[in-house]
Coordinates of N, CA and C in Angstrom, one line a residue:
Chain A
D19 N 93.4 48.2 28.7 CA 94.0 48.7 27.4 C 93.9 47.6 26.3
V20 N 93.7 48.0 25.1 CA 93.6 47.1 23.9 C 95.0 46.5 23.6
V21 N 95.1 45.2 23.7 CA 96.5 44.6 23.4 C 96.5 44.2 21.9
M22 N 97.5 44.6 21.2 CA 97.6 44.3 19.8 C 98.7 43.2 19.6
T23 N 98.3 42.1 19.1 CA 99.2 40.9 19.0 C 99.6 40.7 17.6
Q24 N 100.9 40.9 17.2 CA 101.3 40.8 16.0 C 102.0 39.4 15.7
S25 N 101.9 38.8 14.6 CA 102.6 37.7 14.2 C 102.9 37.5 12.7
P26 N 104.0 37.1 12.3 CA 105.1 36.6 13.2 C 105.9 37.8 13.6
L27 N 106.8 37.7 14.5 CA 107.7 38.8 14.9 C 108.9 39.0 14.0
S28 N 109.2 37.8 13.3 CA 110.2 37.9 12.3 C 109.7 37.2 11.0
L29 N 110.0 37.8 9.8 CA 109.5 37.2 8.6 C 110.6 37.2 7.5
P30 N 111.3 36.1 7.3 CA 112.2 36.1 6.2 C 111.5 35.8 5.0
V31 N 111.7 36.6 3.9 CA 111.0 36.5 2.7 C 111.9 36.5 1.4
T32 N 111.6 35.7 0.5 CA 112.3 35.6 -0.8 C 111.9 36.8 -1.6
L33 N 112.8 37.5 -2.3 CA 112.5 38.6 -3.1 C 111.4 38.2 -4.2
G34 N 110.4 39.0 -4.4 CA 109.4 38.7 -5.4 C 108.3 37.8 -4.9
Q35 N 108.5 37.3 -3.6 CA 107.4 36.5 -3.0 C 106.5 37.3 -2.1
P36 N 105.3 36.8 -1.9 CA 104.4 37.6 -1.0 C 104.7 37.5 0.4
A37 N 104.2 38.4 1.3 CA 104.3 38.4 2.7 C 103.0 38.8 3.3
S38 N 102.8 38.2 4.5 CA 101.6 38.5 5.2 C 101.8 38.7 6.7
I39 N 101.4 39.7 7.3 CA 101.5 40.0 8.7 C 100.1 40.0 9.4
S40 N 100.0 39.4 10.5 CA 98.7 39.4 11.2 C 98.7 40.2 12.4
C41 N 97.7 40.8 12.7 CA 97.5 41.6 14.0 C 96.1 41.4 14.5
R42 N 96.1 40.9 15.8 CA 94.9 40.6 16.5 C 94.7 41.6 17.7
S43 N 93.5 42.1 17.8 CA 93.3 43.0 18.9 C 92.5 42.2 20.1
S44 N 92.8 42.7 21.3 CA 92.1 42.0 22.4 C 90.6 42.3 22.6
Q45 N 90.1 43.4 21.8 CA 88.7 43.6 21.8 C 88.4 44.3 20.4
S46 N 87.1 44.3 20.1 CA 86.7 44.8 18.9 C 87.2 46.4 18.6
L47 N 87.7 46.6 17.5 CA 88.2 48.0 17.1 C 87.1 48.9 16.5
A48 N 85.8 48.4 16.6 CA 84.8 49.2 16.1 C 84.6 50.5 17.0
H49 N 84.7 51.7 16.5 CA 84.6 52.9 17.2 C 83.1 53.3 17.2
R50 N 82.7 54.1 18.1 CA 81.3 54.4 18.3 C 80.8 55.2 17.1
D51 N 81.8 55.8 16.3 CA 81.3 56.5 15.1 C 81.3 55.5 13.9
G52 N 81.4 54.2 14.1 CA 81.2 53.2 13.1 C 82.5 52.8 12.3
K53 N 83.5 53.6 12.5 CA 84.8 53.3 11.8 C 85.6 52.4 12.6
I54 N 86.6 51.8 11.9 CA 87.6 51.0 12.6 C 89.0 51.6 12.3
Y55 N 89.6 52.1 13.4 CA 90.8 52.9 13.3 C 92.0 51.9 13.6
M56 N 92.2 51.2 12.5 CA 93.4 50.2 12.4 C 94.4 50.7 11.4
T57 N 95.7 50.9 11.9 CA 96.6 51.4 11.0 C 97.9 50.6 11.0
W58 N 98.5 50.6 9.8 CA 99.9 49.9 9.7 C 100.9 50.9 9.4
F59 N 102.1 50.7 10.0 CA 103.3 51.6 9.8 C 104.4 50.8 9.4
Q60 N 105.3 51.4 8.6 CA 106.6 50.9 8.1 C 107.7 51.6 8.8
Q61 N 108.6 51.0 9.4 CA 109.8 51.8 9.9 C 111.1 51.1 9.4
R62 N 111.7 51.8 8.4 CA 113.0 51.3 7.8 C 114.1 51.6 8.8
P63 N 115.2 50.9 8.7 CA 116.3 51.2 9.6 C 116.7 52.6 9.6
G64 N 116.8 53.2 10.8 CA 117.3 54.5 11.0 C 116.3 55.6 10.6
Q65 N 115.1 55.2 10.3 CA 114.1 56.2 9.9 C 112.9 56.3 10.9
S66 N 112.1 57.3 10.8 CA 110.9 57.4 11.6 C 109.9 56.5 11.0
P67 N 108.9 56.1 11.8 CA 107.7 55.3 11.1 C 107.1 56.2 10.0
R68 N 106.5 55.4 9.1 CA 105.8 56.0 8.0 C 104.5 55.2 7.9
R69 N 103.4 56.0 7.8 CA 102.1 55.3 7.7 C 101.8 54.8 6.3
L70 N 101.4 53.5 6.3 CA 101.1 52.8 5.0 C 99.6 52.7 4.7
I71 N 98.9 52.3 5.8 CA 97.5 51.9 5.7 C 96.8 52.5 6.9
Y72 N 95.6 53.1 6.7 CA 94.8 53.6 7.8 C 93.3 53.1 7.6
Q73 N 92.6 53.2 8.7 CA 91.2 52.7 8.6 C 91.1 51.3 7.9
V74 N 91.9 50.4 8.3 CA 92.0 49.0 7.9 C 92.6 48.8 6.5
S75 N 92.1 49.6 5.5 CA 92.4 49.2 4.1 C 92.7 50.4 3.2
K76 N 92.8 51.6 3.8 CA 93.0 52.7 2.9 C 94.5 53.1 2.8
R77 N 95.0 53.1 1.6 CA 96.4 53.2 1.4 C 96.8 54.7 1.4
D78 N 97.8 55.1 2.0 CA 98.4 56.5 2.0 C 98.9 56.8 0.6
S79 N 98.9 58.1 0.3 CA 99.5 58.6 -0.9 C 100.9 58.2 -1.0
G80 N 101.3 57.7 -2.2 CA 102.6 57.3 -2.5 C 103.0 55.9 -2.0
V81 N 102.1 55.2 -1.4 CA 102.3 53.8 -1.0 C 102.0 52.9 -2.1
P82 N 103.0 52.1 -2.5 CA 102.8 51.2 -3.6 C 101.6 50.3 -3.4
D83 N 100.9 49.9 -4.6 CA 99.7 49.1 -4.4 C 100.0 47.6 -4.1
R84 N 101.3 47.4 -3.9 CA 101.7 46.0 -3.5 C 101.2 45.8 -2.0
F85 N 101.1 46.9 -1.4 CA 100.7 46.8 0.1 C 99.2 46.9 0.1
S86 N 98.6 46.0 1.0 CA 97.1 46.1 1.1 C 96.8 45.7 2.5
G87 N 95.7 46.3 3.1 CA 95.2 46.0 4.4 C 93.8 45.4 4.4
S88 N 93.5 44.5 5.2 CA 92.2 44.0 5.4 C 91.9 43.5 6.8
G89 N 90.7 43.1 7.0 CA 90.3 42.7 8.3 C 89.1 43.3 8.8
S90 N 88.6 42.9 10.0 CA 87.5 43.4 10.7 C 87.4 43.0 12.1
D91 N 86.8 43.7 12.9 CA 86.5 43.4 14.3 C 87.8 43.3 15.1
T92 N 88.4 42.1 15.2 CA 89.6 41.9 15.9 C 90.8 41.3 15.1
D93 N 90.6 41.0 13.9 CA 91.6 40.3 13.1 C 91.9 41.1 11.8
F94 N 93.2 41.5 11.7 CA 93.6 42.3 10.7 C 94.9 41.8 10.0
T95 N 95.1 42.1 8.7 CA 96.2 41.5 7.9 C 96.9 42.7 7.1
L96 N 98.2 42.7 7.1 CA 98.9 43.5 6.1 C 99.5 42.5 5.1
K97 N 99.3 42.8 3.8 CA 99.8 41.9 2.8 C 100.7 42.7 1.8
I98 N 101.9 42.1 1.6 CA 102.7 42.6 0.5 C 102.6 41.7 -0.6
S99 N 102.2 42.1 -1.8 CA 102.0 41.1 -2.9 C 103.3 40.5 -3.4
W100 N 104.3 41.3 -3.5 CA 105.6 40.7 -3.8 C 106.6 41.6 -3.0
V101 N 107.6 41.1 -2.4 CA 108.5 41.9 -1.6 C 109.7 42.4 -2.5
E102 N 110.0 43.6 -2.2 CA 111.2 44.2 -2.9 C 112.2 44.6 -1.8
T103 N 113.4 44.9 -2.2 CA 114.4 45.1 -1.2 C 114.1 46.4 -0.3
D104 N 113.4 47.3 -0.9 CA 112.9 48.5 -0.1 C 112.0 48.2 1.0
D105 N 111.4 47.0 1.0 CA 110.4 46.6 2.0 C 111.0 46.1 3.2
V106 N 112.4 46.0 3.3 CA 113.0 45.5 4.5 C 112.8 46.6 5.5
A107 N 112.1 46.2 6.6 CA 111.7 47.2 7.6 C 111.0 46.4 8.8
V108 N 110.7 47.2 9.8 CA 109.8 46.7 10.8 C 108.4 47.3 10.6
Y109 N 107.4 46.4 10.6 CA 106.0 46.8 10.4 C 105.2 46.7 11.7
Y110 N 104.5 47.8 12.0 CA 103.7 47.9 13.3 C 102.2 48.1 12.9
C111 N 101.4 47.4 13.7 CA 100.0 47.7 13.6 C 99.7 48.6 14.8
M112 N 98.6 49.4 14.7 CA 98.2 50.3 15.8 C 96.7 50.5 15.8
Q113 N 96.1 50.5 17.0 CA 94.7 50.8 17.0 C 94.5 52.2 17.6
G114 N 93.6 53.0 17.0 CA 93.2 54.3 17.5 C 91.7 54.4 17.8
S115 N 91.1 53.2 18.0 CA 89.7 53.2 18.2 C 89.3 53.5 19.7
H116 N 90.2 53.1 20.6 CA 90.1 53.2 22.0 C 91.3 53.8 22.7
W117 N 91.0 54.7 23.6 CA 92.2 55.3 24.4 C 92.6 54.3 25.5
P118 N 93.9 54.1 25.6 CA 95.0 54.7 25.0 C 95.2 54.0 23.6
W119 N 95.7 54.7 22.6 CA 96.1 54.1 21.4 C 97.2 53.1 21.7
T120 N 97.2 51.9 21.1 CA 98.2 50.9 21.3 C 98.8 50.3 20.1
F121 N 100.1 49.9 20.1 CA 100.8 49.4 19.0 C 101.0 47.9 19.2
G122 N 101.3 47.2 18.1 CA 101.8 45.8 18.2 C 103.3 45.9 18.4
R123 N 103.9 44.7 18.7 CA 105.4 44.8 19.0 C 106.2 44.8 17.7
G124 N 105.7 44.7 16.6 CA 106.4 44.9 15.4 C 106.8 43.5 14.7
T125 N 106.8 43.6 13.4 CA 107.3 42.4 12.6 C 108.4 42.8 11.7
K126 N 109.6 42.1 11.9 CA 110.8 42.5 11.1 C 110.8 41.7 9.9
V127 N 110.6 42.4 8.7 CA 110.7 41.7 7.4 C 112.1 41.8 6.9
E128 N 112.6 40.7 6.6 CA 114.1 40.6 6.0 C 114.0 39.7 4.8
I129 N 115.1 39.9 4.0 CA 115.3 39.1 2.8 C 116.0 37.8 3.1
K130 N 115.5 36.7 2.6 CA 116.1 35.4 2.9 C 117.5 35.4 2.1
Chain B
E19 N 105.3 71.0 1.7 CA 105.7 69.7 2.3 C 105.6 69.8 3.8
V20 N 104.9 68.7 4.4 CA 104.7 68.7 5.8 C 106.0 68.4 6.5
Q21 N 106.3 69.2 7.5 CA 107.6 68.9 8.3 C 107.2 69.1 9.8
L22 N 107.8 68.3 10.6 CA 107.7 68.3 12.0 C 109.1 68.1 12.6
V23 N 109.5 69.1 13.3 CA 110.9 69.1 13.9 C 110.8 69.2 15.4
E24 N 111.2 68.1 16.0 CA 111.3 68.1 17.5 C 112.6 68.6 18.0
S25 N 112.6 69.1 19.2 CA 113.8 69.6 19.9 C 113.6 69.5 21.4
G26 N 114.7 69.6 22.1 CA 114.7 69.6 23.5 C 115.1 68.3 24.2
G27 N 115.3 67.3 23.5 CA 115.8 66.0 24.1 C 117.2 66.3 24.8
H28 N 117.3 65.5 25.9 CA 118.6 65.8 26.6 C 118.7 64.6 27.6
L29 N 119.9 64.6 28.3 CA 120.2 63.8 29.4 C 119.7 64.4 30.7
V30 N 118.9 63.8 31.4 CA 118.4 64.4 32.7 C 118.4 63.4 33.7
Q31 N 118.5 63.8 35.0 CA 118.5 62.9 36.1 C 117.1 62.5 36.5
P32 N 116.9 61.3 37.1 CA 115.6 60.9 37.5 C 115.1 61.9 38.5
G33 N 113.8 62.3 38.4 CA 113.1 63.3 39.1 C 113.2 64.6 38.5
G34 N 114.0 64.8 37.4 CA 114.1 66.1 36.8 C 113.0 66.4 35.8
S35 N 113.2 67.5 35.1 CA 112.2 68.0 34.2 C 112.8 68.3 32.8
L36 N 112.0 68.3 31.8 CA 112.4 68.5 30.4 C 111.2 69.0 29.7
S37 N 111.5 69.9 28.7 CA 110.4 70.4 27.9 C 110.8 70.1 26.4
L38 N 109.9 69.4 25.8 CA 110.1 69.1 24.3 C 109.2 70.0 23.5
S39 N 109.7 70.5 22.4 CA 108.9 71.2 21.4 C 109.0 70.6 20.0
C40 N 107.9 70.9 19.3 CA 107.9 70.4 17.9 C 107.3 71.6 17.1
T41 N 108.1 72.0 16.1 CA 107.7 73.0 15.2 C 107.2 72.4 13.9
A42 N 106.0 72.9 13.5 CA 105.3 72.3 12.4 C 105.3 73.3 11.2
S43 N 105.4 72.8 10.0 CA 105.3 73.6 8.8 C 104.7 72.8 7.6
G44 N 104.3 73.5 6.7 CA 103.7 72.8 5.5 C 102.3 72.5 5.5
F45 N 101.6 72.8 6.5 CA 100.1 72.5 6.7 C 99.6 73.5 7.7
T46 N 98.3 73.6 7.7 CA 97.6 74.5 8.7 C 97.5 73.8 10.0
F47 N 98.5 74.1 10.8 CA 98.7 73.4 12.1 C 97.4 73.4 13.0
S48 N 96.7 74.6 13.0 CA 95.5 74.8 13.9 C 94.3 73.9 13.5
L49 N 94.4 73.1 12.4 CA 93.2 72.3 12.0 C 93.4 70.8 12.4
Y50 N 94.6 70.5 13.0 CA 94.8 69.1 13.3 C 95.0 68.8 14.8
W51 N 94.5 67.6 15.1 CA 95.0 67.0 16.4 C 96.4 66.6 16.2
M52 N 97.1 66.6 17.4 CA 98.6 66.3 17.4 C 98.9 65.3 18.5
N53 N 99.9 64.5 18.3 CA 100.3 63.5 19.3 C 101.8 63.6 19.6
W54 N 102.1 63.0 20.8 CA 103.5 62.6 21.1 C 103.5 61.1 21.2
V55 N 104.4 60.5 20.6 CA 104.6 59.0 20.6 C 106.1 58.8 20.9
R56 N 106.4 57.8 21.7 CA 107.8 57.5 22.0 C 108.2 56.1 21.7
Q57 N 109.5 55.9 21.5 CA 109.9 54.6 21.1 C 111.2 54.1 21.9
T58 N 111.2 53.0 22.4 CA 112.4 52.4 23.1 C 112.7 51.1 22.4
P59 N 113.9 50.6 22.5 CA 114.3 49.2 22.0 C 113.5 48.2 22.7
G60 N 113.2 48.4 23.9 CA 112.6 47.3 24.7 C 111.1 47.2 24.6
K61 N 110.4 48.4 24.6 CA 108.9 48.5 24.6 C 108.3 48.8 23.2
G62 N 109.2 49.1 22.2 CA 108.7 49.5 20.9 C 108.1 50.8 21.0
L63 N 107.0 51.0 20.1 CA 106.3 52.3 20.0 C 105.2 52.4 21.0
E64 N 105.1 53.5 21.6 CA 104.2 53.8 22.7 C 103.6 55.1 22.6
W65 N 102.3 55.2 22.4 CA 101.6 56.5 22.3 C 101.7 57.1 23.7
V66 N 101.9 58.4 23.8 CA 102.1 59.2 25.0 C 100.9 60.2 25.3
A67 N 100.6 61.0 24.3 CA 99.6 62.0 24.6 C 99.1 62.5 23.3
S68 N 97.8 63.0 23.3 CA 97.1 63.6 22.2 C 96.4 64.9 22.6
M69 N 96.3 65.7 21.6 CA 95.6 67.0 21.9 C 94.8 67.5 20.7
D70 N 93.6 68.0 20.9 CA 92.8 68.4 19.9 C 93.3 69.8 19.4
Q71 N 92.5 70.3 18.4 CA 92.9 71.6 17.8 C 93.1 72.8 18.6
E72 N 92.1 72.9 19.6 CA 92.1 74.0 20.5 C 92.6 73.8 21.9
G73 N 92.9 72.6 22.2 CA 93.4 72.3 23.5 C 92.3 71.9 24.5
S74 N 91.1 71.7 24.0 CA 90.0 71.4 25.0 C 89.9 69.9 25.3
E75 N 90.5 69.1 24.4 CA 90.6 67.7 24.7 C 92.0 67.2 24.7
K76 N 92.4 66.6 25.8 CA 93.7 66.0 26.0 C 93.6 64.7 26.6
Y77 N 94.5 63.7 26.1 CA 94.5 62.4 26.5 C 95.9 62.0 26.8
Y78 N 96.1 61.2 27.9 CA 97.4 60.7 28.3 C 97.6 59.3 28.5
L79 N 98.8 58.8 28.3 CA 99.0 57.4 28.7 C 99.1 57.4 30.3
D80 N 98.5 56.4 30.8 CA 98.3 56.3 32.3 C 99.6 56.6 33.1
S81 N 100.7 56.0 32.6 CA 101.9 56.1 33.3 C 102.6 57.5 33.2
V82 N 102.0 58.4 32.4 CA 102.6 59.8 32.4 C 101.6 60.8 32.9
K83 N 100.3 60.4 33.2 CA 99.3 61.3 33.7 C 99.8 61.9 35.0
G84 N 99.7 63.2 35.1 CA 100.0 64.0 36.3 C 101.5 64.4 36.2
R85 N 102.3 63.8 35.3 CA 103.7 64.2 35.2 C 104.0 64.9 33.9
F86 N 103.3 64.5 32.8 CA 103.5 65.2 31.5 C 102.3 66.0 31.1
T87 N 102.6 67.1 30.4 CA 101.5 68.0 30.0 C 101.7 68.3 28.5
I88 N 100.7 68.1 27.7 CA 100.8 68.4 26.3 C 100.1 69.7 26.2
S89 N 100.7 70.6 25.2 CA 100.1 71.9 25.0 C 100.5 72.3 23.6
R90 N 99.9 73.4 23.1 CA 100.2 73.9 21.8 C 100.0 75.4 21.7
D91 N 100.7 75.9 20.7 CA 100.6 77.4 20.4 C 100.3 77.5 18.9
N92 N 99.1 77.6 18.6 CA 98.7 77.6 17.2 C 99.3 78.8 16.4
A93 N 99.5 79.9 17.1 CA 100.1 81.1 16.5 C 101.5 80.9 16.1
K94 N 102.2 80.0 16.8 CA 103.6 79.7 16.5 C 103.8 78.4 15.8
N95 N 102.7 77.7 15.5 CA 102.7 76.3 14.9 C 103.6 75.4 15.7
S96 N 103.4 75.4 17.0 CA 104.3 74.5 17.8 C 103.5 73.7 18.8
L97 N 104.0 72.5 19.1 CA 103.5 71.5 20.1 C 104.5 71.4 21.1
L98 N 104.0 71.3 22.4 CA 104.9 71.2 23.5 C 104.6 69.9 24.3
L99 N 105.6 69.4 25.0 CA 105.4 68.3 26.0 C 106.3 68.7 27.2
Q100 N 105.6 69.1 28.3 CA 106.4 69.4 29.5 C 106.4 68.1 30.3
M101 N 107.6 67.6 30.6 CA 107.8 66.4 31.4 C 108.4 66.6 32.7
N102 N 107.7 66.3 33.7 CA 108.2 66.4 35.1 C 108.4 65.1 35.8
S103 N 109.0 65.2 36.9 CA 109.3 63.9 37.7 C 109.7 62.7 36.8
L104 N 110.7 63.0 35.9 CA 111.0 61.9 35.0 C 111.6 60.7 35.6
R105 N 111.3 59.6 35.0 CA 111.8 58.3 35.5 C 112.7 57.7 34.4
V106 N 113.5 56.7 34.9 CA 114.4 55.9 34.0 C 113.6 55.3 32.8
E107 N 112.4 54.9 33.1 CA 111.6 54.3 32.1 C 111.0 55.2 31.1
D108 N 111.2 56.5 31.3 CA 110.7 57.5 30.3 C 111.8 57.7 29.2
T109 N 112.9 57.0 29.4 CA 114.0 57.1 28.4 C 113.5 56.6 27.0
A110 N 113.6 57.4 26.0 CA 113.0 57.0 24.7 C 113.3 58.1 23.7
V111 N 113.1 57.7 22.4 CA 113.0 58.8 21.4 C 111.6 59.2 21.3
Y112 N 111.4 60.5 21.4 CA 110.0 61.1 21.4 C 109.7 61.7 20.0
Y113 N 108.6 61.3 19.5 CA 108.2 61.7 18.2 C 106.9 62.6 18.3
C114 N 106.9 63.7 17.5 CA 105.8 64.5 17.4 C 105.0 64.0 16.1
T115 N 103.8 63.9 16.1 CA 103.0 63.3 15.0 C 101.8 64.2 14.8
R116 N 101.5 64.2 13.5 CA 100.1 64.8 13.1 C 99.1 63.8 13.1
V117 N 97.9 64.1 13.4 CA 96.8 63.0 13.3 C 95.9 63.4 12.2
D118 N 95.6 62.4 11.3 CA 94.6 62.6 10.3 C 94.0 61.2 10.0
W119 N 92.6 61.2 9.8 CA 92.0 60.0 9.6 C 92.2 59.0 10.7
G120 N 92.4 59.5 11.9 CA 92.4 58.7 13.1 C 93.7 58.0 13.5
S121 N 94.8 58.5 12.8 CA 96.1 58.0 13.3 C 97.1 58.9 12.8
S122 N 98.4 58.6 13.1 CA 99.5 59.6 12.9 C 100.0 59.5 11.5
D123 N 99.7 60.5 10.6 CA 100.1 60.4 9.2 C 101.5 61.0 8.9
Y124 N 101.9 61.9 9.7 CA 103.3 62.4 9.6 C 104.0 62.4 10.9
W125 N 105.3 62.1 10.9 CA 106.1 62.0 12.0 C 107.4 62.8 11.8
G126 N 107.8 63.4 13.0 CA 109.1 64.1 13.0 C 110.2 63.1 13.0
Q127 N 111.4 63.6 13.1 CA 112.6 62.8 13.1 C 112.9 62.2 14.6
G128 N 112.2 62.8 15.5 CA 112.4 62.3 16.9 C 113.5 63.1 17.7
T129 N 113.3 63.1 19.0 CA 114.4 63.7 19.8 C 114.6 62.7 21.0
L130 N 115.9 62.5 21.4 CA 116.2 61.5 22.4 C 116.1 62.1 23.8
V131 N 115.4 61.5 24.7 CA 115.3 61.8 26.1 C 115.9 60.6 26.8
S132 N 117.1 61.0 27.6 CA 117.7 60.0 28.4 C 117.6 60.4 29.9
V133 N 117.0 59.5 30.7 CA 116.9 59.7 32.1 C 117.8 58.7 32.8
S134 N 118.8 59.3 33.4 CA 119.8 58.5 34.1 C 120.6 59.3 35.1
S135 N 121.0 58.6 36.1 CA 121.9 59.3 37.1 C 123.3 59.1 36.8

């Protein structure tokens, strides 16, 4: 199975400052169709996960452009250009390029 | 508006069975792959099973193969998960999700399955 290693697991951030979360996969996420199925989710307290980014860098409808995804092969990053109070949540990476789909352990973003 | 509503979560004894269902609305259900994903405080998010539009392709997490069965009724816009031989480690919130662009774009609110004696 592909192991998704997220870091850091906890990220205290000052309001208005940027934040960056890393996710590394144990093998290349290049699918045989040429795409990379790397996804980022946000889970606010008490809510279901919400997809933010799919296929590495494509933002879902309604997601602020403060959120961006990048990376290739085995190294991926979610960046928040400036953190707002609404961004307090746990963020998960997930790969869907290989069965079984696997998630990272999550990064808890909190305000300092 | 896309909505996914799970039901069927319950307290069940180890070795018991449970059937979860998910009712979809707000989109053409028959056009999408669908997933079950579960979440526990200890293991986080864990993909459980996926199914294509017609039921010809199904994929399962190794630890549930042979015990869980994913199915769907496109006429009723519903996704099912039959869970047999339940184990304590199957305790989790189970989410029904729609698949688009290679991952889960919409999630239900989840239903809690507790396996305990």
